Short mmCIF file of C-alpha atoms in Angstrom, two decimals:
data_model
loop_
_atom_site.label_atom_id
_atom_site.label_comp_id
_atom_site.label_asym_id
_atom_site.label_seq_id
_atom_site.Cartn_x
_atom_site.Cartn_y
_atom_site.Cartn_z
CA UNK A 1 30.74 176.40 73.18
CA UNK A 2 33.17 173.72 72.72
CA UNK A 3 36.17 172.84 72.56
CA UNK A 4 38.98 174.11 69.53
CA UNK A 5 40.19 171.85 67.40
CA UNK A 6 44.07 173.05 67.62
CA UNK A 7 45.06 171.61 64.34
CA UNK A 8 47.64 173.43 62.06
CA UNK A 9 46.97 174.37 58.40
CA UNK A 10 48.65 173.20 55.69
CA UNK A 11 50.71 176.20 54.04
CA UNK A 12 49.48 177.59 51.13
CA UNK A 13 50.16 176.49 48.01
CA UNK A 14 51.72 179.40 44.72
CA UNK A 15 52.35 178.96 41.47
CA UNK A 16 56.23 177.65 40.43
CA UNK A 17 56.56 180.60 38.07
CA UNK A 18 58.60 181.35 35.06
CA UNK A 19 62.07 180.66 36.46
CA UNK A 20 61.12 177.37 38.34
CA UNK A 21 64.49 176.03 37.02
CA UNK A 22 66.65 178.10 39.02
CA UNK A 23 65.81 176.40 42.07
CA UNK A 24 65.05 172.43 41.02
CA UNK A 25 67.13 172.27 37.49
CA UNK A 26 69.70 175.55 37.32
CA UNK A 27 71.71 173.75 34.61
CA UNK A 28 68.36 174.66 32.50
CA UNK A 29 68.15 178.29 33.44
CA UNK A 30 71.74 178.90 32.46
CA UNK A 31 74.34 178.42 34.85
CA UNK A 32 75.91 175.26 37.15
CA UNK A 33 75.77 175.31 41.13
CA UNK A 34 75.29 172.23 42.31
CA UNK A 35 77.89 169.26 42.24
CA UNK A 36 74.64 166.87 41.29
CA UNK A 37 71.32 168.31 39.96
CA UNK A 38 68.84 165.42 41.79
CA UNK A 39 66.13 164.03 40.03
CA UNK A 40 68.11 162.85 37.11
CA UNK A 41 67.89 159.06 37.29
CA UNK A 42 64.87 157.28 38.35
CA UNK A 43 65.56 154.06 38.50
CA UNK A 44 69.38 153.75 38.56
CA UNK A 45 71.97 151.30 36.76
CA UNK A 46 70.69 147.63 38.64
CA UNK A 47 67.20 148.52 38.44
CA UNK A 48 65.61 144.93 37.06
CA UNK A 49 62.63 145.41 34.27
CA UNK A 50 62.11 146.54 31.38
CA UNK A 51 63.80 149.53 30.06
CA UNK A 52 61.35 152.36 28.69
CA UNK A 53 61.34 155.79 28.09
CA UNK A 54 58.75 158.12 28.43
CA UNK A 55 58.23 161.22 26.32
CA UNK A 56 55.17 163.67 25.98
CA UNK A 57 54.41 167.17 25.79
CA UNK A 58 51.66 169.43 28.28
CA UNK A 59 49.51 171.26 26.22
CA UNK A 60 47.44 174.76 27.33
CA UNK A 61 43.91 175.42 26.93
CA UNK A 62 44.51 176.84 23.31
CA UNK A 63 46.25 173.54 22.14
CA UNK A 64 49.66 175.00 22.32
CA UNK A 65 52.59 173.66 24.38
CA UNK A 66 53.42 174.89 27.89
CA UNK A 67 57.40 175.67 27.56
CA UNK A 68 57.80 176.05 30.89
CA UNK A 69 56.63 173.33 32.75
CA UNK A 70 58.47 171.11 35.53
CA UNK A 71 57.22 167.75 35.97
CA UNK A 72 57.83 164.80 39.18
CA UNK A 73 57.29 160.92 38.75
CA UNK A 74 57.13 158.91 41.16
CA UNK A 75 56.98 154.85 40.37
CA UNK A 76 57.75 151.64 42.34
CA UNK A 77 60.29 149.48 41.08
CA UNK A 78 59.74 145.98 38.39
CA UNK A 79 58.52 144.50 41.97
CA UNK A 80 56.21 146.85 42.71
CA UNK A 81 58.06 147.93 45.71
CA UNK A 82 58.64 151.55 46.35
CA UNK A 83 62.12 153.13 47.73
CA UNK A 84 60.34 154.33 50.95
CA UNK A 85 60.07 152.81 54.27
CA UNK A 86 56.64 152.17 53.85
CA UNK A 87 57.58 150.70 49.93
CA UNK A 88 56.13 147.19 50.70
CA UNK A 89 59.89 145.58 50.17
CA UNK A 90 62.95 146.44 49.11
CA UNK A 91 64.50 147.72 45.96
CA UNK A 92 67.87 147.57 44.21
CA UNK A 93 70.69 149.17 45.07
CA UNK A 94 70.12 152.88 43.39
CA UNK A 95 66.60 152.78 42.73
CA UNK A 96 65.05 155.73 43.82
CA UNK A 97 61.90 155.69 42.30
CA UNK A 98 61.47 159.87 41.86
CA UNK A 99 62.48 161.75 38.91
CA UNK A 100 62.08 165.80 37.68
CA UNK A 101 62.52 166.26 34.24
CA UNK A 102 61.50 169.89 32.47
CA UNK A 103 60.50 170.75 28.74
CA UNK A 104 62.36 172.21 26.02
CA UNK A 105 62.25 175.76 25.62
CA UNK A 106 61.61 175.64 22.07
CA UNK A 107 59.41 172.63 21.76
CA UNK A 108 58.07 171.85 24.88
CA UNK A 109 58.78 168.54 24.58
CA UNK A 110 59.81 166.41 28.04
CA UNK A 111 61.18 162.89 28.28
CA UNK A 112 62.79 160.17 30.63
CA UNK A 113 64.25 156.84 30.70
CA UNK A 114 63.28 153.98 33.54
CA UNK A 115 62.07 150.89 34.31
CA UNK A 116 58.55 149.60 33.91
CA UNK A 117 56.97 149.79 37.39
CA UNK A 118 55.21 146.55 38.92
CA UNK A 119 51.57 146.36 39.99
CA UNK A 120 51.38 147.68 43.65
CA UNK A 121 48.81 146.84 46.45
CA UNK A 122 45.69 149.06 46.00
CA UNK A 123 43.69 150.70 49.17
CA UNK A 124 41.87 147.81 50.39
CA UNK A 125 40.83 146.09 47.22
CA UNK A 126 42.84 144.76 44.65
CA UNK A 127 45.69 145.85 43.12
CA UNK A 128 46.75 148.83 41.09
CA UNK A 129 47.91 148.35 37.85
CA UNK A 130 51.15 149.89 36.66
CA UNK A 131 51.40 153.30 36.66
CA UNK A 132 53.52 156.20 37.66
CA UNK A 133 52.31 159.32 39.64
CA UNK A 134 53.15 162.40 37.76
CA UNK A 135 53.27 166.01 39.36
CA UNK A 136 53.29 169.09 37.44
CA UNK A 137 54.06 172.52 38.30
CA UNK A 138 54.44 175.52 35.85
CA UNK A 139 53.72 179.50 35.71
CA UNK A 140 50.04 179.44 35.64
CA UNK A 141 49.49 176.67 37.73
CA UNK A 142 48.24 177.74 41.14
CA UNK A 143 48.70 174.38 42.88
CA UNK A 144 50.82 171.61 41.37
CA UNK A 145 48.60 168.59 39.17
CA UNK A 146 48.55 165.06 40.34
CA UNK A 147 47.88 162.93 37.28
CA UNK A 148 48.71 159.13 36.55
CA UNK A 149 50.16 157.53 33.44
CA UNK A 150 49.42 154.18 32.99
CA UNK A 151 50.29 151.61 30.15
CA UNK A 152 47.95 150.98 27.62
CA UNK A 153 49.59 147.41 26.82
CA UNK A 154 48.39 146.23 30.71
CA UNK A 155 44.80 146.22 29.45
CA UNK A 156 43.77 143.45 31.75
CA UNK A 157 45.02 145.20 34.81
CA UNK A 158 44.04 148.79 33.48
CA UNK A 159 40.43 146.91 33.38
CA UNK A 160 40.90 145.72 37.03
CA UNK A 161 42.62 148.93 38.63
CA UNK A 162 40.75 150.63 41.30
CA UNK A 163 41.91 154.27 40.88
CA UNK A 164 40.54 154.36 36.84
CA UNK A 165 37.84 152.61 37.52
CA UNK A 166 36.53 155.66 40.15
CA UNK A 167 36.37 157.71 37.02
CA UNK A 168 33.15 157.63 36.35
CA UNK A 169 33.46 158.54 32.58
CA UNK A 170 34.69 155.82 31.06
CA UNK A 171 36.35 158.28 27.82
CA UNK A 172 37.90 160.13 30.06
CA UNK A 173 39.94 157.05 31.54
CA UNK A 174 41.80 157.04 28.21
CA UNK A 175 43.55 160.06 28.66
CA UNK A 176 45.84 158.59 31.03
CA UNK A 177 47.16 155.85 29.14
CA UNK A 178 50.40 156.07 27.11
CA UNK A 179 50.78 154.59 24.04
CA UNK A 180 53.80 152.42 23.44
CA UNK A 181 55.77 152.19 20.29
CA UNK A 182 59.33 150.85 19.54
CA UNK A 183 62.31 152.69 18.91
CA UNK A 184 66.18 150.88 18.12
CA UNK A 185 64.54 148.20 20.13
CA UNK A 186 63.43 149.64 22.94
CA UNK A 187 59.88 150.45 24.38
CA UNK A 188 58.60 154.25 23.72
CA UNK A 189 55.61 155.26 25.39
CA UNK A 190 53.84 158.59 24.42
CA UNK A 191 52.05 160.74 27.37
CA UNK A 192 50.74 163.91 25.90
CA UNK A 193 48.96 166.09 28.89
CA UNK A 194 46.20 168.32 28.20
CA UNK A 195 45.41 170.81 30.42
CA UNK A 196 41.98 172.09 29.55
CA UNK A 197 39.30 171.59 27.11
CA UNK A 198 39.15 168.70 24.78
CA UNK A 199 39.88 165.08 26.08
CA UNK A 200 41.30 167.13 28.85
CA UNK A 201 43.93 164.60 31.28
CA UNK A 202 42.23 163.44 34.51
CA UNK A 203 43.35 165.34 37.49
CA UNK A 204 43.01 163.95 41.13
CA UNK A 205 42.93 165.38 44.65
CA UNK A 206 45.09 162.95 46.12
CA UNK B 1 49.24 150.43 68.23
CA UNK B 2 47.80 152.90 65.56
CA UNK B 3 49.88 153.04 62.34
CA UNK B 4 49.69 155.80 60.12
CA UNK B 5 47.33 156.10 57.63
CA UNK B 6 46.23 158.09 54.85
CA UNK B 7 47.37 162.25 54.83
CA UNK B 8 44.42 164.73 55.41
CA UNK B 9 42.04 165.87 52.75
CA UNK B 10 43.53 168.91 51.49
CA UNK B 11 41.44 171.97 52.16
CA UNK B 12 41.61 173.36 49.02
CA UNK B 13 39.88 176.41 49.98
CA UNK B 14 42.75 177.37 51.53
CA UNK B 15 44.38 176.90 48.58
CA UNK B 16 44.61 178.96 45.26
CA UNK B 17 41.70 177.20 43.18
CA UNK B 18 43.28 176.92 39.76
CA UNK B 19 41.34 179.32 37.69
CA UNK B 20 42.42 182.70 38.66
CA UNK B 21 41.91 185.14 35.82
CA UNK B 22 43.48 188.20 38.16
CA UNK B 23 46.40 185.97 37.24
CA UNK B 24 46.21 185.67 33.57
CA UNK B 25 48.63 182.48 32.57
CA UNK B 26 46.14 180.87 34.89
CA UNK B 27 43.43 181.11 32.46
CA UNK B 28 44.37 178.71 29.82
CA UNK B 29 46.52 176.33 32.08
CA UNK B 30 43.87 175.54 34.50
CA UNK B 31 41.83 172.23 34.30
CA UNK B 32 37.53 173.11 33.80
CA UNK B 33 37.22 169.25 35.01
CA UNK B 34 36.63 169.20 38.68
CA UNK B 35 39.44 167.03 40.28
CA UNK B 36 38.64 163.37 40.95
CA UNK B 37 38.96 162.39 44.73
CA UNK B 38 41.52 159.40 45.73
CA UNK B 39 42.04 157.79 49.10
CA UNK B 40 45.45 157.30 49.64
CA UNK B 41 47.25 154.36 48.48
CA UNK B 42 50.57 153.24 48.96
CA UNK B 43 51.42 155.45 45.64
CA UNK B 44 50.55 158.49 47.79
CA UNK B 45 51.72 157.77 51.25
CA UNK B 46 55.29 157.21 50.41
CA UNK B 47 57.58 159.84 48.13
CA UNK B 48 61.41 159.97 47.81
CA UNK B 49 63.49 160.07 50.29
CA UNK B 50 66.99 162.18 50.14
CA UNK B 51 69.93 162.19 52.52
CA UNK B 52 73.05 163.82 53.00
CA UNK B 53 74.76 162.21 49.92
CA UNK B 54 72.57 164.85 47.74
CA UNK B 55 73.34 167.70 49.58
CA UNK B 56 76.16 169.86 50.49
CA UNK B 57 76.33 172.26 53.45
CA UNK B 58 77.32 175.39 51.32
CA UNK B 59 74.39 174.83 49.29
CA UNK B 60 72.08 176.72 51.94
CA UNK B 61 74.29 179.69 51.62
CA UNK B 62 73.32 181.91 48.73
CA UNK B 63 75.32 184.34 49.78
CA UNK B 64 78.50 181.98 48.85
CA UNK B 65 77.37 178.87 46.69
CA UNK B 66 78.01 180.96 43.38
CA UNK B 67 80.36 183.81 44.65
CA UNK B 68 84.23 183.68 43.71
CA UNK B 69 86.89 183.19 46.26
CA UNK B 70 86.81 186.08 48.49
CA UNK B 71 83.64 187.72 47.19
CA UNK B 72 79.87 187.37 48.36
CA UNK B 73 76.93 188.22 47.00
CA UNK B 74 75.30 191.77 47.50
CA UNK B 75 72.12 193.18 49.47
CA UNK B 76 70.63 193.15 52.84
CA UNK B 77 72.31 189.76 54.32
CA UNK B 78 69.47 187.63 55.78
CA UNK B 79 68.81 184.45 57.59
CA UNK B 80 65.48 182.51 56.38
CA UNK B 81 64.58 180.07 58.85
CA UNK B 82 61.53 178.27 60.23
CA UNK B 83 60.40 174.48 60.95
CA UNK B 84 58.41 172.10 58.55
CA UNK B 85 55.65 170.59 60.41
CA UNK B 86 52.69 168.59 59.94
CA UNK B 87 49.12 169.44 60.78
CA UNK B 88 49.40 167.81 64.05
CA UNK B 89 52.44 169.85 64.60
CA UNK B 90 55.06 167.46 64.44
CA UNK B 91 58.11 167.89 63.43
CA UNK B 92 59.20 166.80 59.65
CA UNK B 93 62.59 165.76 60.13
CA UNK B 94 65.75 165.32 57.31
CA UNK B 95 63.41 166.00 54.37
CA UNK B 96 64.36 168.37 51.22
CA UNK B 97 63.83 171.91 51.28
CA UNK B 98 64.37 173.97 48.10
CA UNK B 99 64.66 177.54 47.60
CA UNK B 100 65.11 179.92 44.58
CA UNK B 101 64.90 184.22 44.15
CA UNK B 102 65.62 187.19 42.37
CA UNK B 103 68.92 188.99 43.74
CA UNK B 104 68.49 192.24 45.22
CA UNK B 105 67.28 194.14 42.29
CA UNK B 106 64.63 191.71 41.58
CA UNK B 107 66.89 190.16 38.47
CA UNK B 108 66.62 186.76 37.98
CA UNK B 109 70.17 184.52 36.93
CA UNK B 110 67.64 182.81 33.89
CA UNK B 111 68.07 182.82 30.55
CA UNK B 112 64.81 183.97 30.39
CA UNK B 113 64.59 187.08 32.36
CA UNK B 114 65.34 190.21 30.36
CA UNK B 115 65.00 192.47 33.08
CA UNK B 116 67.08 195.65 33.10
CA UNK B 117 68.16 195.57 36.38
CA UNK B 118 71.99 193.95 36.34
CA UNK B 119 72.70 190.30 37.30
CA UNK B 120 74.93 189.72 40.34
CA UNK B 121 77.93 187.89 39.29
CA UNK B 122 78.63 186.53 42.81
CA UNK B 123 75.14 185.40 43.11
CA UNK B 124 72.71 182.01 41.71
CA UNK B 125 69.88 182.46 43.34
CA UNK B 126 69.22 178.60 44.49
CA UNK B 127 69.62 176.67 47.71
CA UNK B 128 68.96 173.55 49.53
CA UNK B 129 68.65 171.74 53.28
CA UNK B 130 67.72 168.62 54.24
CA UNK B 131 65.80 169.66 57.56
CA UNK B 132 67.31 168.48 61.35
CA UNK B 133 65.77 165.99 63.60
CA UNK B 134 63.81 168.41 64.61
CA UNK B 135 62.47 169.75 61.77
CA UNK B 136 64.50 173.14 61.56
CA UNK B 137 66.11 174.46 58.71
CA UNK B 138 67.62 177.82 57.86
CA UNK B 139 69.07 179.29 54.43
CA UNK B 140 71.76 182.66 54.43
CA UNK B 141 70.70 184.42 51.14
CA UNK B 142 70.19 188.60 50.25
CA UNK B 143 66.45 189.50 51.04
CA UNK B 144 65.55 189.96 46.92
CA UNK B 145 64.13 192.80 45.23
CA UNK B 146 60.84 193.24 43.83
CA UNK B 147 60.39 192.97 39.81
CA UNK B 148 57.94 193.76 37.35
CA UNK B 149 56.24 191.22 35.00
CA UNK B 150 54.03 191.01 32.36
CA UNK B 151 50.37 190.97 33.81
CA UNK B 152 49.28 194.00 33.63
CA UNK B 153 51.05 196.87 32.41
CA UNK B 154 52.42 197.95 36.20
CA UNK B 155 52.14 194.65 38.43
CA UNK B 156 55.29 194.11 40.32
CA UNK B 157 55.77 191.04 42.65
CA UNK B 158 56.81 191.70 46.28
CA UNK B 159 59.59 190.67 47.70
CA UNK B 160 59.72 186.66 47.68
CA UNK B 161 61.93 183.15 47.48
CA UNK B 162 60.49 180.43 45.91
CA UNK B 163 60.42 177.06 48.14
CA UNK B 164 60.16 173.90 47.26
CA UNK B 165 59.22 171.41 50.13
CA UNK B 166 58.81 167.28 50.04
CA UNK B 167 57.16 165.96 53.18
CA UNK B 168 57.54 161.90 53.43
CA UNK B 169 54.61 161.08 51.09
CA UNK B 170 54.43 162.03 47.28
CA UNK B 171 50.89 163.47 48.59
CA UNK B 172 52.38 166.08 50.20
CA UNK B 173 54.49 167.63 47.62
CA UNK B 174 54.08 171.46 47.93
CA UNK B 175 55.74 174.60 46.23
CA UNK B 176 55.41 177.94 47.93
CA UNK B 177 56.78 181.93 48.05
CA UNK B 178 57.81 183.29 51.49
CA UNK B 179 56.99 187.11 51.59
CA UNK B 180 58.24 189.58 54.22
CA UNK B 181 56.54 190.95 56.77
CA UNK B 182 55.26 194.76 56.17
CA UNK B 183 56.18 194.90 51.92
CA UNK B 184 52.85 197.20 50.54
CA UNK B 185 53.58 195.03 47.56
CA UNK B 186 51.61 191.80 49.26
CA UNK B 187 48.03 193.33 48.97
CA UNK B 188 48.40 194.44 45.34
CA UNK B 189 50.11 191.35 43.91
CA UNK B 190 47.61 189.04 41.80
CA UNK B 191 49.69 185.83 42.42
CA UNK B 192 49.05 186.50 46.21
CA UNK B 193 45.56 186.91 45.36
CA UNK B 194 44.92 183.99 44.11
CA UNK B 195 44.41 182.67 47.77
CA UNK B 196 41.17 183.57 48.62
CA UNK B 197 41.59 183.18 52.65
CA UNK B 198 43.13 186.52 54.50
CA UNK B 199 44.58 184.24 57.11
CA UNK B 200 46.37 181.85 54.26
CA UNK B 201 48.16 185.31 52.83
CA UNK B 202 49.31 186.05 56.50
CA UNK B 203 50.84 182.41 56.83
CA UNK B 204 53.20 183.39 53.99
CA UNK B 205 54.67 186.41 55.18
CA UNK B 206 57.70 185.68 57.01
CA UNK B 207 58.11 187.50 60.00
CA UNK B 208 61.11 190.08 61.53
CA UNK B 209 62.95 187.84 64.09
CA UNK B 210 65.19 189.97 65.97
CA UNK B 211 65.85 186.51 68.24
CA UNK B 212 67.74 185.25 65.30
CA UNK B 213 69.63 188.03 64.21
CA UNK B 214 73.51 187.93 63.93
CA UNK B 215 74.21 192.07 65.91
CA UNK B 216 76.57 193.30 63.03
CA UNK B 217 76.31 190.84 60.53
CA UNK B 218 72.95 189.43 59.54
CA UNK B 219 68.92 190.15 60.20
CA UNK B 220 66.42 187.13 59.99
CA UNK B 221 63.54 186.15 59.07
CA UNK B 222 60.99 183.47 60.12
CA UNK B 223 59.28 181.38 58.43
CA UNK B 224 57.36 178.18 59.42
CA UNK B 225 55.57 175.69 56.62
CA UNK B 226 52.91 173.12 57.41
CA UNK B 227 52.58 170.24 55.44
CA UNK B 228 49.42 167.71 55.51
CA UNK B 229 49.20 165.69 58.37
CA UNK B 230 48.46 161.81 58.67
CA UNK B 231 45.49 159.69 60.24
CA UNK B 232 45.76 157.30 62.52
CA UNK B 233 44.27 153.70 61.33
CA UNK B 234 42.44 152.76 63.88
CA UNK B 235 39.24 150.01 62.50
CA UNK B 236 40.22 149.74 59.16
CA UNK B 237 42.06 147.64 56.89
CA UNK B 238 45.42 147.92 56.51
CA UNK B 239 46.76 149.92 53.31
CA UNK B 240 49.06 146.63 51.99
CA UNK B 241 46.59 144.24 53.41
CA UNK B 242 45.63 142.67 50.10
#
């Protein structure tokens, strides 16, 4: 015999369901509660950088849009500094850094506006390249997906990061970077996830 | 001194593992890649951080957060309460807790439920709390009814309210249900089944606390929730050391 390891385990995770808005976005299931939904504005109005938006779609194992789907990003600011204690440095008044945005009903198209991150420190060798940490809950989704979207115009630092470089398959590294285009001036980038099946998005255990 | 370090591996056989055909919308939104393994970086060991400015106090009582002057919402009036607390049991203090649910006939205030059962007009069905120093939070709400759903032809879900927890890092980001202690409903319920491990099922069933109750006014429930816990770094470099 010996003796117990007297840890505690971490609760289980369920799915998000069908009616996920009613809790995180209730202005999307129908009604208003809340004097401010949160989640609406990443990076806030003195946020330095450049000014993107973000738009995609998550797509299902039979190639069709999930309708239902809530989605998290989390990104450091143009300095690479997140708005966290443990950031690395501080950020501008109103940067927050976190985001929630859902699909259309019809569509299932999702989109945001924010600032391009900065590269950030990487775990003991080099840096990471820019990218934002996306979460992803829907019905159907036992435990919510950690994914990455990173830029495909930072090819030199996309080359050097440490995170897509520990995906061994070098094909699959291209499913997490967006593709930029310009719309009334102003930097688009495209982030389609795919669930399952064909150049299927890299998920990680984080 | 040891600083923090990276959060826990999850055990994700404790979790649901993603494919869970008992569970049908599970079987074209789940990934056939196995995940790829990070150690945390700075991206993962901090997440947002929310104070009182985004909360009110009302908006942990569902019972009144949607009701009109003088009214309340209606069903068996119940306290949900509990701490968050890491793996090594300590105490997650002034960080977000969500919660959403069906009223007391199991209809959901969505423009997407078409259940028959009548929406409450004095009731949302959402709530919030930024947990105390200690780690405690509660929510006043109307224990919610069961509902059918489309799986197959007879599943109904027990009993449950959605919550939504943060933690400090964006690594421990977690969505849960809370079931009640005793509902039949738990054992046949294919969204509960997707955890494979008996003792995971019992650590979402809230529990009768007769401690808690208001005599004449409210019965309570408790319910804990464990989020991942953090290493200490002790002989290794340190995460922003670059």
């Amino acid at each position: 015999m010996a003796q117990k390891l007297d840890y505690l385990r971490e609760t289980p995770s369920q799915t998000a369901g069908p009616y996920v808005h009613i809790g995180l976005a209730p202005g999307a299931a129908g009604f208003s509660i809340y004097a401010q939904e949160l989640g609406h504005d990443i990076a806030g109005p003195n946020a330095r950088g450049e000014r993107i938006r973000i738009e995609g779609v998550v797509i299902d194992g039979t190639g069709s849009p999930v309708k239902d789907v809530l989605i998290e990003a989390w990104q450091a600011n143009a300095d690479g500094y997140y708005a966290h204690p443990e950031g690395g440095g501080p950020v501008e008044e109103g940067f927050r850094g976190w985001g929630r945005v859902i699909c259309d009903f019809e569509t299932g198209e999702w989109g945001f506006d924010t600032v391009k991150p900065g590269p950030t420190p990487g775990r003991n060798i080099g840096p990471q390249a820019p990218h934002i940490s996306l979460w992803i809950v829907s019905r159907g989704i036992n435990i919510g997906l950690n994914t990455r979207l990173y830029f495909e115009d930072e090819s030199a630092a996309n080359a050097a990061d440490p995170v897509l470089n520990l995906i061994e398959w070098e094909r699959r590294r291209a499913t997490l970077l967006a593709r930029r285009s310009e719309r009334d001036g102003q930097g688009v980038y495209r982030f389609d996830i795919r669930l399952q099946g064909d150049d299927e998005t890299v998920f990680f255990d984080v | 001194m040891p600083k923090d370090g990276e959060f826990y591996q999850r055990d994700r056989g404790r979790h649901p593992p993603a494919l869970t055909p008992d569970y049908k919308t599970s079987v074209a939104r789940s990934p056939r890649y196995p995940l790829i393994s990070l150690q945390s970086s700075v991206s993962e060991i901090t997440g947002p951080v929310f104070g009182h400015g985004d909360v009110d106090p009302l908006d942990r009582d569902m019972i009144y957060n949607y009701a009109r002057p003088g009214e309340s919402a209606i069903g068996e009036r119940i306290i949900l309460h509990g701490r968050v607390l890491d793996e090594n049991a300590r105490p997650v203090p002034h960080t977000l807790v969500e919660a959403w649910q069906a009223n007391a006939g199991g209809r959901y205030r969505h423009k997407k439920d078409t259940y028959l059962a009548p929406i409450d007009p004095n009731f949302g069905g959402c709530g919030r709390t930024l947990t105390d120093e200690h780690g405690y939070y509660f929510f006043r709400t109307v224990k919610p009814g069961a509902y059918p759903w489309r799986n197959t032809v007879n599943n109904w879900r027990p009993a449950h309210i959605h919550l939504s927890i943060f933690g400090t890092g964006f690594a421990q980001r977690l969505i849960t249900q809370c079931y009640f202690e005793g509902d039949p409903l738990i054992a046949r319920c294919p969204i509960v089944q997707t955890i494979p491990d008996p003792d995971a099922i019992d650590s979402l069933v809230a529990v009768l606390d007769m401690n808690a109750t208001i005599p004449l006014d409210t019965i309570a429930y408790r319910f804990d929730i464990v989020l991942r816990g953090r290493r200490s770094t002790l002989f290794e470099n340190r995460l922003e050391g670059n």
